Short mmCIF file of C-alpha atoms in Angstrom, two decimals:
data_model
loop_
_atom_site.label_atom_id
_atom_site.label_comp_id
_atom_site.label_asym_id
_atom_site.label_seq_id
_atom_site.Cartn_x
_atom_site.Cartn_y
_atom_site.Cartn_z
CA MET A 1 99.40 31.95 173.14
CA LEU A 2 101.41 35.17 173.08
CA ALA A 3 98.94 36.67 170.63
CA LEU A 4 96.05 35.87 172.94
CA LEU A 5 97.78 37.61 175.91
CA LEU A 6 98.36 40.78 173.88
CA LEU A 7 94.76 40.90 172.79
CA SER A 8 93.61 40.54 176.41
CA ALA A 9 95.74 43.49 177.48
CA CYS A 10 94.33 45.79 174.81
CA PHE A 11 90.64 44.94 175.21
CA PRO A 12 88.87 44.35 178.53
CA ARG A 13 87.14 41.06 179.09
CA LEU A 14 83.42 40.94 178.70
CA ASP A 15 81.74 40.00 181.94
CA PRO A 16 79.33 37.16 181.11
CA ASP A 17 76.92 38.52 183.74
CA GLU A 18 76.74 41.91 181.93
CA THR A 19 76.34 40.69 178.34
CA THR A 20 73.12 40.05 176.58
CA ASP A 21 72.37 38.13 173.43
CA ALA A 22 72.18 40.38 170.41
CA GLY A 23 68.68 39.21 169.88
CA ASP A 24 67.67 40.56 173.28
CA SER A 25 69.56 43.87 173.13
CA GLY A 26 69.19 44.82 169.54
CA GLY A 27 72.96 44.38 169.05
CA ALA A 28 73.98 46.89 171.77
CA ILE A 29 77.48 46.76 173.26
CA LEU A 30 77.24 46.60 177.04
CA VAL A 31 80.87 47.42 177.86
CA GLU A 32 83.21 50.26 176.78
CA ALA A 33 84.95 48.20 174.06
CA ARG A 34 87.28 50.89 172.68
CA CYS A 35 88.87 53.07 175.35
CA GLY A 36 90.38 55.69 173.08
CA ASP A 37 87.80 56.42 170.39
CA GLY A 38 86.10 59.38 172.14
CA GLU A 39 82.72 57.64 172.11
CA ASP A 40 80.43 56.15 174.75
CA ASP A 41 80.39 52.65 173.29
CA ASP A 42 78.20 51.03 175.94
CA GLY A 43 75.84 53.98 176.39
CA ASP A 44 76.28 54.25 180.17
CA GLY A 45 77.14 58.00 180.11
CA ASP A 46 80.93 57.54 180.64
CA VAL A 47 83.36 57.91 177.74
CA ASP A 48 86.72 56.12 177.34
CA CYS A 49 88.92 56.34 180.47
CA ALA A 50 86.05 57.83 182.52
CA ASP A 51 84.21 54.49 182.16
CA PRO A 52 85.06 51.91 184.88
CA ASP A 53 85.26 49.30 182.10
CA CYS A 54 88.50 50.96 180.91
CA ARG A 55 90.20 50.95 184.31
CA ASP A 56 92.90 48.49 183.18
CA ALA A 57 93.22 49.60 179.55
CA ARG A 58 96.45 51.12 178.22
CA GLY A 59 96.41 54.91 178.49
CA CYS A 60 93.91 54.83 181.34
CA GLU A 61 96.35 54.21 184.17
CA GLU A 62 95.47 55.73 187.58
CA GLY A 63 98.12 58.45 187.29
CA ASP A 64 96.71 59.78 184.04
CA ALA A 65 93.19 59.79 185.36
CA ASP A 66 94.32 61.70 188.52
CA THR A 67 96.11 64.25 186.39
CA ASP A 68 92.93 65.08 184.49
CA THR A 69 90.92 65.28 187.68
CA ASP A 70 93.47 67.57 189.36
CA SER A 71 93.47 69.82 186.34
CA ASP A 72 89.68 70.23 186.52
CA THR A 73 89.86 70.90 190.25
CA ASP A 74 92.53 73.58 189.80
CA THR A 75 90.40 75.30 187.19
CA ASP A 76 87.44 75.40 189.55
CA THR A 77 89.62 76.76 192.34
CA ASP A 78 90.90 79.58 190.12
CA THR A 79 87.33 80.50 189.23
CA ASP A 80 86.41 80.71 192.91
CA THR A 81 89.41 82.95 193.57
CA ASP A 82 88.34 85.39 190.85
CA THR A 83 84.82 85.54 192.26
CA ASP A 84 86.13 86.31 195.76
CA THR A 85 88.33 89.09 194.39
CA ASP A 86 85.38 90.80 192.68
CA THR A 87 83.28 90.57 195.81
CA ASP A 88 85.99 92.14 197.93
CA THR A 89 86.34 95.05 195.50
CA ASP A 90 82.64 95.88 195.75
CA THR A 91 82.01 95.47 199.46
CA ASP A 92 85.16 95.55 201.51
CA VAL A 93 85.86 99.31 201.16
CA ASP A 94 84.25 101.20 204.04
CA GLU A 95 82.95 104.76 203.72
CA ASP A 96 84.93 107.11 205.94
CA CYS A 97 82.13 109.40 207.12
CA ASP A 98 84.23 112.46 207.84
CA ASN A 99 86.85 112.94 205.09
CA GLY A 100 84.93 114.63 202.28
CA ARG A 101 85.48 111.73 199.83
CA ASP A 102 83.35 109.00 198.28
CA ASP A 103 85.48 106.12 199.58
CA ASP A 104 83.35 103.21 198.36
CA GLY A 105 82.61 104.73 194.95
CA ASP A 106 78.81 104.54 195.18
CA GLY A 107 78.26 108.21 194.37
CA ASP A 108 77.56 109.35 197.95
CA ALA A 109 80.23 110.86 200.21
CA ASP A 110 80.37 111.03 203.99
CA CYS A 111 77.01 111.46 205.72
CA ASP A 112 75.11 111.38 202.39
CA ASP A 113 76.09 107.70 202.15
CA ALA A 114 73.59 105.26 203.67
CA ASP A 115 76.55 103.36 205.12
CA CYS A 116 77.10 106.27 207.52
CA ALA A 117 73.68 106.06 209.14
CA GLY A 118 74.26 106.01 212.87
CA ASP A 119 77.91 107.01 212.60
CA PRO A 120 78.86 109.51 215.35
CA ALA A 121 80.28 111.85 212.71
CA CYS A 122 76.81 112.13 211.21
CA ALA A 123 74.83 112.67 214.38
CA THR A 124 72.42 115.61 214.09
CA CYS A 125 70.68 117.71 216.68
CA TRP A 126 68.73 119.91 214.28
CA ASP A 127 65.18 119.46 213.04
CA ASP A 128 65.71 120.99 209.59
CA ASP A 129 68.61 121.95 207.29
CA LEU A 130 68.21 125.44 205.78
CA ASP A 131 71.54 125.45 203.91
CA ASP A 132 72.37 129.17 203.25
CA ALA A 133 68.81 130.53 203.03
CA LEU A 134 68.24 134.27 203.50
CA GLY A 135 65.09 136.38 203.50
CA ALA A 136 61.70 136.48 205.15
CA GLU A 137 60.38 133.30 206.74
CA ILE A 138 63.28 130.99 205.89
CA ALA A 139 61.72 128.61 208.42
CA SER A 140 58.52 128.34 210.42
CA GLY A 141 56.67 125.81 212.48
CA SER A 142 55.39 124.89 215.88
CA ALA A 143 57.96 123.66 218.38
CA THR A 144 57.20 120.32 220.02
CA GLY A 145 60.53 119.01 221.35
CA ASN A 146 62.89 120.26 224.03
CA ASP A 147 66.40 119.43 222.83
CA GLY A 148 68.27 122.53 223.95
CA SER A 149 68.07 126.04 225.27
CA GLY A 150 69.88 129.33 224.95
CA SER A 151 71.45 131.04 227.95
CA CYS A 152 68.78 133.76 227.84
CA GLY A 153 65.78 131.41 227.62
CA GLY A 154 63.94 128.91 229.74
CA SER A 155 64.82 125.22 229.48
CA SER A 156 61.21 124.12 229.96
CA THR A 157 59.94 125.76 226.75
CA ALA A 158 59.62 123.69 223.56
CA ASP A 159 62.25 124.46 220.93
CA THR A 160 63.21 123.88 217.30
CA MET A 161 66.81 123.87 216.05
CA VAL A 162 67.81 124.40 212.41
CA ARG A 163 71.16 124.09 210.62
CA TRP A 164 72.35 127.12 208.62
CA VAL A 165 75.51 127.68 206.50
CA ALA A 166 77.03 131.15 205.97
CA PRO A 167 77.07 131.92 202.20
CA SER A 168 79.94 134.41 202.65
CA SER A 169 81.97 136.09 205.35
CA GLY A 170 80.29 138.93 207.23
CA SER A 171 77.49 139.77 209.65
CA TYR A 172 74.08 138.12 209.56
CA THR A 173 70.94 138.97 211.50
CA PHE A 174 68.22 136.53 212.56
CA ASP A 175 64.84 137.44 214.05
CA THR A 176 61.47 135.93 214.88
CA VAL A 177 59.26 138.83 213.76
CA GLY A 178 55.89 137.45 212.65
CA SER A 179 55.76 134.69 215.26
CA ALA A 180 52.40 134.15 216.96
CA VAL A 181 53.91 133.80 220.43
CA ASP A 182 56.73 135.10 222.61
CA THR A 183 60.06 133.69 221.40
CA THR A 184 63.67 133.26 222.46
CA LEU A 185 66.42 132.99 219.85
CA TRP A 186 69.99 131.69 220.08
CA VAL A 187 72.84 130.74 217.73
CA ALA A 188 75.62 128.19 218.36
CA SER A 189 78.75 127.53 216.29
CA GLU A 190 80.28 124.31 214.95
CA GLU A 191 77.01 122.46 214.69
CA CYS A 192 75.58 120.54 217.65
CA ASP A 193 78.44 120.76 220.12
CA GLY A 194 79.47 124.35 219.40
CA ASP A 195 79.70 127.33 221.71
CA GLU A 196 76.81 129.76 221.96
CA LEU A 197 77.53 132.88 219.87
CA ALA A 198 74.49 134.96 220.78
CA CYS A 199 71.14 134.78 222.53
CA ASN A 200 68.19 137.19 222.69
CA ASP A 201 64.74 137.43 224.24
CA ASP A 202 62.31 140.29 223.50
CA TRP A 203 64.45 142.56 221.30
CA PHE A 204 61.38 144.07 219.67
CA GLY A 205 58.23 143.54 221.69
CA THR A 206 58.00 139.76 222.18
CA TYR A 207 60.07 139.13 219.05
CA SER A 208 63.74 138.15 219.28
CA GLN A 209 66.64 139.33 217.14
CA LEU A 210 70.41 138.87 217.12
CA THR A 211 73.42 139.45 214.85
CA VAL A 212 76.52 137.25 214.48
CA SER A 213 79.77 137.60 212.51
CA VAL A 214 80.90 134.47 210.65
CA SER A 215 83.23 133.24 207.91
CA SER A 216 82.13 131.79 204.60
CA GLY A 217 81.01 128.17 205.01
CA ASP A 218 80.65 128.33 208.78
CA VAL A 219 77.91 126.03 210.04
CA LEU A 220 75.56 127.36 212.71
CA VAL A 221 72.70 125.90 214.68
CA VAL A 222 69.90 128.42 215.19
CA GLY A 223 67.51 127.61 218.03
CA VAL A 224 64.01 129.03 218.52
CA GLU A 225 62.13 128.60 221.78
CA ALA A 226 58.40 129.14 221.41
CA ALA A 227 55.28 127.78 223.03
CA GLY A 228 53.44 127.89 219.71
CA SER A 229 53.86 128.91 216.07
CA TRP A 230 57.10 130.72 215.21
CA VAL A 231 58.77 132.33 212.19
CA LEU A 232 62.49 132.76 211.47
CA ASN A 233 63.84 135.52 209.20
CA ALA A 234 67.47 136.17 208.17
CA TRP A 235 69.38 138.81 206.25
CA GLU A 236 72.96 139.77 205.61
CA GLY A 237 74.41 142.63 207.64
CA ASP A 238 73.43 144.30 210.89
CA CYS A 239 71.20 146.86 209.22
CA PRO A 240 68.26 147.40 209.44
CA ASP A 241 67.77 147.52 213.17
CA TYR A 242 64.47 145.63 213.17
CA MET A 243 62.44 143.37 210.93
CA VAL A 244 58.81 144.47 211.34
CA GLY A 245 57.15 142.14 208.84
CA GLU A 246 53.85 143.34 207.37
CA VAL A 247 52.75 145.62 210.23
CA LEU A 248 50.87 148.78 209.23
CA ASP A 249 51.15 150.76 212.48
CA LEU A 250 54.21 151.08 214.68
CA TYR A 251 55.71 153.36 217.28
CA GLY A 252 58.95 153.58 219.25
CA SER A 253 61.83 155.84 220.20
CA THR A 254 64.91 156.97 218.27
CA SER A 255 66.71 158.26 221.36
CA SER A 256 69.27 155.39 221.45
CA PHE A 257 70.10 155.39 217.71
CA THR A 258 73.09 157.25 216.29
CA THR A 259 73.32 156.22 212.59
CA ASP A 260 72.94 158.88 209.89
CA TYR A 261 71.62 158.05 206.41
CA ALA A 262 72.07 160.16 203.28
CA ALA A 263 68.88 160.88 201.34
CA THR A 264 67.98 163.21 198.50
CA CYS A 265 65.42 165.26 200.44
CA GLN A 266 67.43 165.65 203.62
CA ASP A 267 69.99 163.66 205.58
CA VAL A 268 68.29 161.46 208.15
CA GLY A 269 70.09 161.84 211.50
CA ASN A 270 70.07 159.51 214.55
CA ALA A 271 67.75 157.23 212.61
CA ILE A 272 66.15 153.86 213.18
CA ALA A 273 65.97 151.48 210.19
CA LEU A 274 63.00 149.10 209.81
CA ARG A 275 62.67 146.27 207.27
CA TRP A 276 59.08 146.03 206.06
CA ILE A 277 57.41 143.51 203.71
CA ALA A 278 54.53 144.57 201.44
CA PRO A 279 51.45 142.39 202.03
CA SER A 280 50.15 143.23 198.52
CA SER A 281 51.24 145.10 195.41
CA GLY A 282 50.48 148.80 195.20
CA THR A 283 51.54 152.34 196.01
CA TRP A 284 52.14 152.53 199.72
CA THR A 285 52.20 155.70 201.80
CA PHE A 286 54.52 156.01 204.82
CA SER A 287 53.69 158.71 207.38
CA THR A 288 55.18 159.85 210.69
CA ALA A 289 52.13 161.90 211.73
CA GLY A 290 51.82 162.01 215.52
CA SER A 291 55.59 161.91 216.22
CA ASP A 292 56.78 164.35 218.90
CA PHE A 293 59.84 165.66 216.99
CA ASP A 294 60.72 167.03 213.55
CA THR A 295 61.11 163.85 211.49
CA VAL A 296 62.69 162.90 208.19
CA ILE A 297 61.67 159.64 206.43
CA ALA A 298 63.28 157.75 203.56
CA VAL A 299 62.46 154.41 201.90
CA PHE A 300 65.16 152.18 200.33
CA ASP A 301 64.80 149.12 198.15
CA GLY A 302 65.57 145.86 200.01
CA ALA A 303 68.52 146.99 202.11
CA CYS A 304 69.97 149.94 203.98
CA ASP A 305 72.23 150.67 201.02
CA GLY A 306 69.58 149.92 198.41
CA ASP A 307 68.22 152.35 195.84
CA GLU A 308 66.21 155.20 197.30
CA LEU A 309 62.51 154.80 196.47
CA ALA A 310 61.12 157.85 198.28
CA CYS A 311 62.09 160.57 200.77
CA ASN A 312 60.35 163.43 202.62
CA ASP A 313 61.01 166.12 205.21
CA ASP A 314 58.04 168.16 206.49
CA SER A 315 54.96 166.91 204.67
CA GLY A 316 53.10 170.11 205.59
CA THR A 317 53.97 173.76 205.68
CA GLU A 318 55.23 173.54 209.23
CA PRO A 319 58.26 171.50 210.43
CA GLY A 320 57.19 168.21 211.94
CA PRO A 321 55.73 165.02 210.46
CA SER A 322 56.94 163.50 207.18
CA GLU A 323 55.04 161.55 204.53
CA THR A 324 56.12 159.84 201.29
CA SER A 325 54.89 157.14 198.88
CA ALA A 326 56.44 154.33 196.80
CA TYR A 327 55.24 151.39 194.72
CA VAL A 328 56.12 148.03 196.32
CA ALA A 329 55.21 144.60 194.90
CA ALA A 330 53.65 141.95 197.12
CA GLY A 331 56.28 140.13 199.15
CA ASP A 332 59.05 142.64 198.38
CA ASP A 333 60.82 144.22 201.32
CA VAL A 334 61.96 147.79 201.82
CA VAL A 335 63.95 149.55 204.52
CA ILE A 336 62.16 152.50 206.13
CA VAL A 337 64.51 154.96 207.81
CA ILE A 338 63.05 157.38 210.38
CA GLY A 339 65.26 160.05 211.95
CA GLY A 340 65.26 163.69 212.94
CA TYR A 341 65.99 166.94 211.21
CA ALA A 342 69.37 168.25 212.38
CA GLY A 343 69.77 165.13 214.57
CA ALA A 344 66.57 165.55 216.58
CA THR A 345 65.29 162.44 218.45
CA GLY A 346 62.07 161.45 220.15
CA THR A 347 59.05 159.15 219.96
CA TYR A 348 57.97 158.29 216.42
CA TYR A 349 54.70 156.97 215.04
CA LEU A 350 54.72 155.18 211.68
CA THR A 351 51.55 154.55 209.69
CA ILE A 352 51.65 152.57 206.42
CA ASP A 353 48.62 152.71 204.13
#
């Protein structure tokens, strides 16, 4: 009797309702007969203690089964925690849009980062960013909006505003010579909300021109008011006095100019300096014929302190007009200086051929 009880404890009873004659089943075992052999004896998909047939078998007590289940659950929980940590590292760091650093490590800092779109620190009022461009026609277009106005212009005229950065400390001159219409020009500091530094309307005919002094890296907003197509030029320094573009005939007065320039043919006194751009390559002749005073003319390469290309005082036998020639490549600019012998002043006529 004792032997029978021990056998019953070690092996679960076969439920008569769940057994089938070997002839019907091909000899299959329909219960988990051995609860510790690591095999699915009855082919129901559950092995050993995971099979309900082994619920009462030794080694498959409820506590042991719970322990295994808890262990699996803990492992899953740890996995979830690791996943959350990785996600936080990638997405939870916000880009500070005004500190000069790439806070979220995506390769873009501040306003270059797409995360900063719409951030107040990245608000712009300009239509184009020119960086530190210098030279003829650094920008051009046809104004359509009306976002701002200089103190010397009219608020009802369409305008365009561009961002510009000073490449070094010093004076810089901006003008609208070459524009198809009357223009007004102004410059403001510290980007969109900065103070106006200068404003000009009709410095040279209907063209506008102004000069500002800045430090390296200063950001300016340059505004152009124009009821049509406009051109913006820029150069370093406050010389020459005017940018005249590609004009071939010009006249004016030297009576208000006091700068003297040294030249090989004769010093040029009380002179006006004009920046001119060659429309094509060739040898160009510069003449002051028709001026009402004894003139001296000199041509310098690219700037007021550039290399002298040509100079003349008294083209004829009598004191008076001057004429000289120099080769200039298409698109290159020269500075033409017109003054008077011994400081004479008056109305000049300049013809370029």
